[in-house]
Amino acid sequence: MQTKNSIRWLTLAVISISGGISFDLAYLRYIYQIPMAKFMGFSNTEIGVIMSTFGITAILLYAPGGLISDKFSHRKVMSGAMIATGILGAIMATYPPLWAMLLIQVAFAITTILLLWAVSIKAASLLGTREEQGKIMGWMEGLRGVGVMGLALFTVWVFAQFHPDDPNSLKAVILIYSGTYVALGIACWFLVSDGFAQQDEEQSSAFSLQHALRVLKMPTTWYCSMIIFGVYTIYAILSYSTNYLSEIYGMSLVAASYMGIIINKVFRAICGPLGGMVTSYSRWRSPTRVIQFLSGLCLCVIALLYVVTQSPLSLALAIGLILLMGFTCYASRGLYFACIGEVNTPKQILGTTIGICSVIGFLPDVFVYPLVGYWQDTLPPALAYRNMWIMGGCASLLVLLFTALLISQIKRGSPAGHAAPLKGV
């Protein structure tokens, strides 16, 4: 029994780290924008086009990825996706021209979003019972953060060993990521299960687009989608916290950068598991209830940030409020996919539900950044950030509303909203 449990947690670690770091080459700009421009010969505008190519393609592939996770073997899909991503990275390390980089970004979206995103979440979800969904999803988010942070720190160290003008520095970073992807793909082959029992194979192969339409008719699909939408809006807003501290409170860029590392790397690694522990060991045995509490706390924090932005007095207070907001956001991010399992979504359509919820839930990627950027460019800093906090408050209220609706659904004992029966399920 102990050995079986150890293998389960090892499998969760491999799934989580694979899902977390698989995006790092597609998002290489986040850490290595200047080296990309210097060694790969791209302008900043071209790098922006490269990034938007991945983002636009990704939005189109979340829902089909859910269908794939319900129909095909998780072991084969995850292994193939990770190895293919590694091969694409090896091609990227040759510093190809712009047109080839755009094709590589489209291919990255296929391997990481279409083939890996929903599959990895569903594969992790199936490792636990309904009561364990909060713990499993919380640890998944935390292990993702640990993997991303660890590999990022290692590659930055490797990069620093080269001369600043040596083009092999960035190439070495890319190849390290590629090799890690291939190694994880091999590990997935030996550890990850197919994702459906032998008796479910006929049902799986019979899956059709009709099932996706039925999923859209489930009230719980929309409740879970809007919970993710609200939390993800807070997550997008949180990325401006370092700008806020710098512009409103005069924090130095170096100190603000360290704050960004704490929030985006350290908090991601620790807050997800903490949220999962709350669902496992407190009287709240429900990830939905924990998210509701965290959203209420986040709303209070945002209200205080709105007030202190009008009369900035204490930098320490602002830092404390942003760190508390970061905790509520990352703990909620570690739990929001657990809501889908908590409502007893049938396993045969769990991946489809994850895919559809991802499309709707991650829409803030489309509007938050250009809108906040517009406010920053056209309004005085204090007014721009007050508008941003108002947006965050509305997002928190949205989460409070839809967690209440989902809790009501759970209390009525209606698994997955009692949608009409699905043929083949």
Short mmCIF file of C-alpha atoms in Angstrom, two decimals:
data_model
loop_
_atom_site.label_atom_id
_atom_site.label_comp_id
_atom_site.label_asym_id
_atom_site.label_seq_id
_atom_site.Cartn_x
_atom_site.Cartn_y
_atom_site.Cartn_z
CA MET A 1 0.00 0.00 0.00
CA GLN A 2 2.84 2.38 0.92
CA THR A 3 4.62 1.60 -2.34
CA LYS A 4 1.45 2.19 -4.34
CA ASN A 5 0.92 5.56 -2.63
CA SER A 6 4.55 6.55 -3.29
CA ILE A 7 4.16 5.73 -6.98
CA ARG A 8 0.96 7.80 -7.06
CA TRP A 9 2.77 10.86 -5.70
CA LEU A 10 5.74 10.29 -8.00
CA THR A 11 3.32 10.14 -10.92
CA LEU A 12 1.68 13.37 -9.76
CA ALA A 13 5.11 15.02 -9.58
CA VAL A 14 6.01 13.94 -13.13
CA ILE A 15 2.63 15.03 -14.51
CA SER A 16 2.77 18.38 -12.69
CA ILE A 17 6.35 19.27 -13.57
CA SER A 18 5.77 18.22 -17.19
CA GLY A 19 2.68 20.40 -17.42
CA GLY A 20 4.44 23.32 -15.72
CA ILE A 21 7.74 23.57 -17.59
CA SER A 22 6.38 22.55 -20.99
CA PHE A 23 5.46 26.20 -21.67
CA ASP A 24 8.86 27.67 -20.80
CA LEU A 25 10.31 27.64 -24.32
CA ALA A 26 7.13 29.14 -25.76
CA TYR A 27 7.42 31.88 -23.10
CA LEU A 28 11.21 32.22 -23.36
CA ARG A 29 10.78 35.99 -23.72
CA TYR A 30 9.75 36.30 -20.06
CA ILE A 31 13.36 35.78 -18.94
CA TYR A 32 15.45 36.00 -22.09
CA GLN A 33 13.94 38.76 -24.25
CA ILE A 34 17.20 40.70 -24.59
CA PRO A 35 19.26 37.59 -25.51
CA MET A 36 16.56 36.58 -28.01
CA ALA A 37 16.85 39.95 -29.71
CA LYS A 38 20.66 39.87 -29.56
CA PHE A 39 21.39 36.30 -30.64
CA MET A 40 18.32 35.31 -32.64
CA GLY A 41 18.18 38.65 -34.46
CA PHE A 42 14.56 39.54 -33.67
CA SER A 43 13.28 43.03 -32.90
CA ASN A 44 11.11 43.55 -29.80
CA THR A 45 8.09 43.91 -32.08
CA GLU A 46 8.88 40.59 -33.76
CA ILE A 47 9.27 38.93 -30.35
CA GLY A 48 5.83 40.32 -29.46
CA VAL A 49 4.39 38.81 -32.65
CA ILE A 50 6.02 35.48 -31.76
CA MET A 51 4.34 35.56 -28.33
CA SER A 52 0.92 36.57 -29.67
CA THR A 53 1.08 33.76 -32.24
CA PHE A 54 1.32 31.23 -29.43
CA GLY A 55 -1.43 32.94 -27.39
CA ILE A 56 -3.95 33.15 -30.21
CA THR A 57 -3.35 29.55 -31.24
CA ALA A 58 -3.63 28.40 -27.63
CA ILE A 59 -7.09 29.95 -27.16
CA LEU A 60 -8.32 27.96 -30.17
CA LEU A 61 -6.93 24.66 -28.86
CA TYR A 62 -8.07 24.48 -25.21
CA ALA A 63 -11.48 22.97 -25.99
CA PRO A 64 -10.26 20.40 -28.58
CA GLY A 65 -7.58 19.43 -26.06
CA GLY A 66 -10.33 18.51 -23.64
CA LEU A 67 -11.87 16.22 -26.22
CA ILE A 68 -8.51 14.52 -26.76
CA SER A 69 -8.05 13.91 -23.02
CA ASP A 70 -11.37 12.05 -22.93
CA LYS A 71 -10.72 9.93 -26.01
CA PHE A 72 -7.04 8.98 -26.11
CA SER A 73 -4.49 7.34 -23.83
CA HIS A 74 -2.99 9.85 -21.39
CA ARG A 75 0.27 7.92 -21.32
CA LYS A 76 0.74 8.02 -25.09
CA VAL A 77 -0.44 11.61 -25.51
CA MET A 78 1.69 13.03 -22.68
CA SER A 79 4.80 11.11 -23.68
CA GLY A 80 4.45 12.06 -27.33
CA ALA A 81 3.71 15.71 -26.51
CA MET A 82 6.72 16.13 -24.21
CA ILE A 83 9.13 14.44 -26.62
CA ALA A 84 7.76 16.45 -29.56
CA THR A 85 8.17 19.67 -27.55
CA GLY A 86 11.78 18.70 -26.88
CA ILE A 87 12.41 18.14 -30.60
CA LEU A 88 10.87 21.54 -31.39
CA GLY A 89 13.20 23.07 -28.83
CA ALA A 90 16.20 21.50 -30.55
CA ILE A 91 15.06 23.11 -33.82
CA MET A 92 14.60 26.42 -31.99
CA ALA A 93 18.21 26.19 -30.75
CA THR A 94 19.41 26.55 -34.36
CA TYR A 95 18.15 30.18 -34.24
CA PRO A 96 15.74 29.87 -37.19
CA PRO A 97 14.31 32.86 -39.13
CA LEU A 98 11.10 34.60 -38.09
CA TRP A 99 8.76 32.60 -40.33
CA ALA A 100 10.12 29.35 -38.87
CA MET A 101 9.83 30.66 -35.30
CA LEU A 102 6.17 31.47 -35.92
CA LEU A 103 5.59 27.91 -37.13
CA ILE A 104 7.44 26.59 -34.07
CA GLN A 105 5.16 28.65 -31.82
CA VAL A 106 2.08 27.19 -33.50
CA ALA A 107 3.59 23.74 -33.02
CA PHE A 108 4.34 24.55 -29.35
CA ALA A 109 0.66 25.44 -28.90
CA ILE A 110 -0.31 22.08 -30.42
CA THR A 111 2.00 20.06 -28.17
CA THR A 112 1.45 22.00 -24.92
CA ILE A 113 -2.18 23.15 -25.16
CA LEU A 114 -3.92 20.71 -27.50
CA LEU A 115 -2.07 17.59 -26.33
CA LEU A 116 -0.88 18.36 -22.81
CA TRP A 117 -2.99 20.92 -20.93
CA ALA A 118 -6.31 19.15 -20.33
CA VAL A 119 -4.66 15.71 -20.43
CA SER A 120 -2.27 16.57 -17.58
CA ILE A 121 -5.03 18.06 -15.42
CA LYS A 122 -7.35 15.10 -15.98
CA ALA A 123 -4.52 12.59 -15.43
CA ALA A 124 -3.72 14.28 -12.10
CA SER A 125 -7.40 14.46 -11.11
CA LEU A 126 -7.84 10.72 -11.66
CA LEU A 127 -5.10 10.04 -9.11
CA GLY A 128 -7.46 11.03 -6.29
CA THR A 129 -11.02 10.53 -5.11
CA ARG A 130 -13.65 13.25 -5.12
CA GLU A 131 -12.67 14.14 -1.52
CA GLU A 132 -8.99 14.41 -2.53
CA GLN A 133 -9.48 16.79 -5.46
CA GLY A 134 -8.46 19.87 -3.48
CA LYS A 135 -5.30 18.21 -2.21
CA ILE A 136 -4.38 16.76 -5.62
CA MET A 137 -4.95 20.01 -7.53
CA GLY A 138 -3.24 22.08 -4.84
CA TRP A 139 -0.14 19.92 -4.91
CA MET A 140 -0.22 19.90 -8.71
CA GLU A 141 -0.02 23.71 -8.80
CA GLY A 142 2.72 23.70 -6.17
CA LEU A 143 4.80 21.06 -7.96
CA ARG A 144 4.40 22.98 -11.21
CA GLY A 145 5.80 26.04 -9.45
CA VAL A 146 8.71 24.08 -7.97
CA GLY A 147 9.57 22.62 -11.39
CA VAL A 148 9.37 25.97 -13.17
CA MET A 149 11.39 27.77 -10.48
CA GLY A 150 14.05 25.06 -10.18
CA LEU A 151 14.69 24.73 -13.91
CA ALA A 152 14.59 28.52 -14.40
CA LEU A 153 17.22 29.06 -11.69
CA PHE A 154 19.43 26.31 -13.13
CA THR A 155 19.25 27.63 -16.69
CA VAL A 156 19.95 31.19 -15.54
CA TRP A 157 23.04 29.87 -13.77
CA VAL A 158 24.16 28.04 -16.91
CA PHE A 159 23.51 31.17 -19.00
CA ALA A 160 25.69 33.20 -16.63
CA GLN A 161 28.65 30.86 -17.15
CA PHE A 162 29.07 32.06 -20.74
CA HIS A 163 30.58 35.31 -21.96
CA PRO A 164 27.85 37.96 -22.40
CA ASP A 165 28.47 38.03 -26.17
CA ASP A 166 28.58 34.25 -26.65
CA PRO A 167 25.54 33.14 -28.70
CA ASN A 168 25.93 29.63 -27.31
CA SER A 169 24.63 30.87 -23.93
CA LEU A 170 21.01 31.04 -25.05
CA LYS A 171 21.45 27.92 -27.16
CA ALA A 172 22.58 26.00 -24.05
CA VAL A 173 19.49 27.16 -22.15
CA ILE A 174 17.16 26.02 -24.95
CA LEU A 175 18.87 22.63 -25.23
CA ILE A 176 18.64 22.05 -21.46
CA TYR A 177 14.89 22.62 -21.65
CA SER A 178 14.65 20.33 -24.68
CA GLY A 179 16.54 17.51 -23.00
CA THR A 180 14.42 17.85 -19.86
CA TYR A 181 11.24 17.60 -21.94
CA VAL A 182 12.42 14.39 -23.60
CA ALA A 183 13.42 12.87 -20.24
CA LEU A 184 10.02 13.71 -18.75
CA GLY A 185 8.29 12.28 -21.81
CA ILE A 186 10.05 8.97 -21.19
CA ALA A 187 9.07 9.12 -17.50
CA CYS A 188 5.42 9.72 -18.47
CA TRP A 189 5.50 6.57 -20.60
CA PHE A 190 6.38 4.44 -17.57
CA LEU A 191 4.30 6.21 -14.88
CA VAL A 192 1.15 7.72 -16.39
CA SER A 193 -1.87 5.45 -16.93
CA ASP A 194 -4.00 5.38 -20.06
CA GLY A 195 -6.72 7.33 -18.27
CA PHE A 196 -9.63 4.99 -18.91
CA ALA A 197 -10.42 1.49 -17.78
CA GLN A 198 -10.68 -1.38 -20.23
CA GLN A 199 -14.46 -1.32 -20.03
CA ASP A 200 -14.49 2.38 -20.89
CA GLU A 201 -12.56 2.07 -24.14
CA GLU A 202 -15.68 1.57 -26.27
CA GLN A 203 -17.30 4.57 -24.58
CA SER A 204 -14.15 6.60 -25.14
CA SER A 205 -13.98 5.80 -28.83
CA ALA A 206 -17.65 6.62 -29.19
CA PHE A 207 -17.11 10.14 -27.91
CA SER A 208 -18.38 12.84 -30.26
CA LEU A 209 -18.80 16.59 -30.54
CA GLN A 210 -22.35 16.08 -29.25
CA HIS A 211 -20.87 15.44 -25.83
CA ALA A 212 -19.12 18.81 -25.89
CA LEU A 213 -22.46 20.47 -26.61
CA ARG A 214 -24.02 18.61 -23.69
CA VAL A 215 -21.16 19.76 -21.44
CA LEU A 216 -21.96 23.35 -22.41
CA LYS A 217 -25.55 22.80 -21.23
CA MET A 218 -24.43 21.81 -17.73
CA PRO A 219 -24.86 24.70 -15.25
CA THR A 220 -21.80 23.51 -13.34
CA THR A 221 -19.62 23.99 -16.44
CA TRP A 222 -20.51 27.68 -16.45
CA TYR A 223 -20.17 28.04 -12.69
CA CYS A 224 -16.68 26.52 -12.75
CA SER A 225 -15.73 28.55 -15.84
CA MET A 226 -16.68 31.84 -14.21
CA ILE A 227 -14.84 30.94 -11.00
CA ILE A 228 -11.69 30.39 -13.08
CA PHE A 229 -12.44 33.60 -15.03
CA GLY A 230 -12.60 35.68 -11.84
CA VAL A 231 -9.51 34.15 -10.22
CA TYR A 232 -7.53 34.43 -13.46
CA THR A 233 -8.47 38.12 -13.74
CA ILE A 234 -6.94 38.66 -10.28
CA TYR A 235 -3.88 36.69 -11.42
CA ALA A 236 -3.46 38.96 -14.47
CA ILE A 237 -3.86 42.09 -12.34
CA LEU A 238 -1.33 40.78 -9.82
CA SER A 239 1.33 40.88 -12.56
CA TYR A 240 1.18 44.69 -12.33
CA SER A 241 1.89 44.78 -8.60
CA THR A 242 5.60 45.53 -9.08
CA ASN A 243 4.74 48.44 -11.42
CA TYR A 244 2.26 49.66 -8.82
CA LEU A 245 4.82 49.65 -6.01
CA SER A 246 7.37 51.38 -8.21
CA GLU A 247 5.08 54.10 -9.61
CA ILE A 248 2.91 54.83 -6.58
CA TYR A 249 5.36 54.23 -3.72
CA GLY A 250 8.70 54.84 -5.45
CA MET A 251 10.08 51.34 -4.75
CA SER A 252 13.34 50.75 -6.63
CA LEU A 253 13.21 48.57 -9.72
CA VAL A 254 15.57 46.04 -8.11
CA ALA A 255 13.40 45.71 -5.00
CA ALA A 256 10.27 45.53 -7.15
CA SER A 257 11.88 42.73 -9.20
CA TYR A 258 12.52 40.72 -6.04
CA MET A 259 8.87 41.22 -5.11
CA GLY A 260 7.93 39.85 -8.52
CA ILE A 261 10.06 36.75 -7.95
CA ILE A 262 8.47 36.16 -4.54
CA ILE A 263 4.93 36.49 -5.88
CA ASN A 264 5.31 34.75 -9.24
CA LYS A 265 7.74 31.98 -8.31
CA VAL A 266 7.82 31.35 -4.55
CA PHE A 267 4.10 31.89 -3.92
CA ARG A 268 3.20 29.67 -6.85
CA ALA A 269 5.23 26.86 -5.31
CA ILE A 270 3.83 27.08 -1.76
CA CYS A 271 0.31 28.51 -1.94
CA GLY A 272 -1.29 25.73 -4.03
CA PRO A 273 -0.33 22.97 -1.58
CA LEU A 274 -1.42 25.18 1.35
CA GLY A 275 -4.85 25.59 -0.22
CA GLY A 276 -5.02 21.83 -0.72
CA MET A 277 -4.09 21.23 2.91
CA VAL A 278 -6.91 23.50 4.03
CA THR A 279 -9.41 21.42 2.05
CA SER A 280 -7.98 18.20 3.51
CA TYR A 281 -7.50 19.05 7.18
CA SER A 282 -9.93 21.84 8.04
CA ARG A 283 -13.69 21.63 8.53
CA TRP A 284 -13.97 22.97 4.97
CA ARG A 285 -13.58 19.77 2.99
CA SER A 286 -14.58 21.63 -0.15
CA PRO A 287 -12.24 23.45 -2.58
CA THR A 288 -15.21 25.58 -3.67
CA ARG A 289 -15.79 26.81 -0.11
CA VAL A 290 -12.08 27.57 0.33
CA ILE A 291 -12.04 29.58 -2.91
CA GLN A 292 -15.13 31.45 -1.71
CA PHE A 293 -13.41 32.37 1.56
CA LEU A 294 -10.21 33.40 -0.24
CA SER A 295 -12.19 35.56 -2.67
CA GLY A 296 -13.91 37.34 0.21
CA LEU A 297 -10.51 38.00 1.77
CA CYS A 298 -9.15 39.16 -1.60
CA LEU A 299 -12.08 41.58 -1.99
CA CYS A 300 -11.23 43.16 1.37
CA VAL A 301 -7.56 43.46 0.38
CA ILE A 302 -8.43 45.09 -2.94
CA ALA A 303 -10.76 47.55 -1.21
CA LEU A 304 -7.88 48.57 1.09
CA LEU A 305 -5.51 48.89 -1.86
CA TYR A 306 -8.02 51.16 -3.58
CA VAL A 307 -8.14 53.37 -0.49
CA VAL A 308 -4.38 53.55 0.12
CA THR A 309 -3.75 54.29 -3.58
CA GLN A 310 -5.61 57.57 -3.09
CA SER A 311 -3.33 58.49 -0.14
CA PRO A 312 -0.16 56.37 -0.30
CA LEU A 313 1.49 56.51 3.12
CA SER A 314 3.10 53.21 4.09
CA LEU A 315 5.12 51.11 1.64
CA ALA A 316 5.20 48.29 4.18
CA LEU A 317 1.38 48.24 4.31
CA ALA A 318 1.12 48.15 0.51
CA ILE A 319 3.65 45.29 0.32
CA GLY A 320 1.76 43.36 2.99
CA LEU A 321 -1.56 43.81 1.18
CA ILE A 322 -0.11 42.69 -2.17
CA LEU A 323 1.52 39.64 -0.60
CA LEU A 324 -1.82 38.72 1.01
CA MET A 325 -3.55 39.21 -2.34
CA GLY A 326 -0.90 37.00 -3.95
CA PHE A 327 -1.57 34.26 -1.39
CA THR A 328 -5.34 34.31 -2.02
CA CYS A 329 -4.78 34.25 -5.79
CA TYR A 330 -2.27 31.41 -5.97
CA ALA A 331 -4.09 29.29 -3.38
CA SER A 332 -7.27 29.71 -5.47
CA ARG A 333 -5.39 28.87 -8.68
CA GLY A 334 -4.33 25.62 -7.08
CA LEU A 335 -7.95 24.72 -6.37
CA TYR A 336 -10.17 25.99 -9.16
CA PHE A 337 -9.88 22.88 -11.34
CA ALA A 338 -10.71 20.79 -8.27
CA CYS A 339 -14.22 22.30 -8.39
CA ILE A 340 -14.86 20.33 -11.59
CA GLY A 341 -14.10 17.07 -9.80
CA GLU A 342 -16.00 18.11 -6.67
CA VAL A 343 -19.30 18.24 -8.56
CA ASN A 344 -18.83 14.63 -9.71
CA THR A 345 -18.28 15.42 -13.37
CA PRO A 346 -18.33 12.03 -15.16
CA LYS A 347 -14.79 10.84 -15.87
CA GLN A 348 -15.60 10.22 -19.52
CA ILE A 349 -16.23 13.96 -20.08
CA LEU A 350 -13.93 15.39 -17.41
CA GLY A 351 -11.31 16.43 -19.96
CA THR A 352 -13.88 18.08 -22.22
CA THR A 353 -15.16 20.06 -19.25
CA ILE A 354 -11.62 21.13 -18.34
CA GLY A 355 -11.01 22.25 -21.93
CA ILE A 356 -14.20 24.30 -22.18
CA CYS A 357 -13.66 25.83 -18.73
CA SER A 358 -10.13 26.77 -19.81
CA VAL A 359 -11.35 28.59 -22.92
CA ILE A 360 -13.81 30.68 -20.91
CA GLY A 361 -11.75 30.98 -17.75
CA PHE A 362 -8.57 32.21 -19.44
CA LEU A 363 -10.27 34.91 -21.54
CA PRO A 364 -8.82 37.62 -19.23
CA ASP A 365 -5.56 37.01 -21.14
CA VAL A 366 -7.30 38.70 -24.08
CA PHE A 367 -8.52 41.93 -22.44
CA VAL A 368 -6.82 42.60 -19.08
CA TYR A 369 -3.32 43.42 -20.37
CA PRO A 370 -4.30 45.81 -23.19
CA LEU A 371 -6.89 47.51 -20.96
CA VAL A 372 -4.56 48.07 -18.01
CA GLY A 373 -1.81 49.11 -20.43
CA TYR A 374 -4.17 51.68 -21.94
CA TRP A 375 -4.96 53.07 -18.50
CA GLN A 376 -1.24 53.28 -17.71
CA ASP A 377 -0.54 55.16 -20.95
CA THR A 378 -3.47 57.61 -20.81
CA LEU A 379 -4.28 58.23 -17.12
CA PRO A 380 -2.39 59.55 -14.09
CA PRO A 381 -0.83 56.58 -12.24
CA ALA A 382 -3.11 56.78 -9.19
CA LEU A 383 -6.26 56.79 -11.35
CA ALA A 384 -4.98 54.00 -13.60
CA TYR A 385 -4.33 51.72 -10.62
CA ARG A 386 -7.61 52.62 -8.92
CA ASN A 387 -9.37 51.49 -12.11
CA MET A 388 -7.33 48.29 -11.97
CA TRP A 389 -8.38 47.63 -8.36
CA ILE A 390 -12.02 48.24 -9.31
CA MET A 391 -11.65 45.56 -11.99
CA GLY A 392 -10.14 43.25 -9.39
CA GLY A 393 -13.00 43.92 -6.98
CA CYS A 394 -15.54 43.06 -9.68
CA ALA A 395 -13.65 39.84 -10.40
CA SER A 396 -13.73 38.89 -6.70
CA LEU A 397 -17.48 39.54 -6.55
CA LEU A 398 -17.87 37.33 -9.61
CA VAL A 399 -16.05 34.49 -7.84
CA LEU A 400 -18.17 34.95 -4.71
CA LEU A 401 -21.37 34.76 -6.79
CA PHE A 402 -20.46 31.64 -8.76
CA THR A 403 -18.94 29.77 -5.82
CA ALA A 404 -22.26 30.36 -4.03
CA LEU A 405 -24.16 28.93 -7.00
CA LEU A 406 -21.81 25.95 -7.22
CA ILE A 407 -22.09 25.25 -3.48
CA SER A 408 -25.88 25.35 -3.82
CA GLN A 409 -25.63 22.83 -6.66
CA ILE A 410 -23.40 20.57 -4.54
CA LYS A 411 -25.80 20.75 -1.59
CA ARG A 412 -28.64 19.61 -3.83
CA GLY A 413 -26.50 16.59 -4.68
CA SER A 414 -26.72 17.17 -8.42
CA PRO A 415 -23.62 15.70 -10.01
CA ALA A 416 -22.43 17.89 -12.88
CA GLY A 417 -25.69 19.77 -12.94
CA HIS A 418 -27.76 16.72 -13.93
CA ALA A 419 -27.24 17.32 -17.62
CA ALA A 420 -29.07 15.06 -19.97
CA PRO A 421 -27.50 11.61 -20.27
CA LEU A 422 -24.75 11.30 -22.86
CA LYS A 423 -24.77 8.56 -25.41
CA GLY A 424 -21.86 6.28 -24.81
CA VAL A 425 -21.21 7.61 -21.31
#
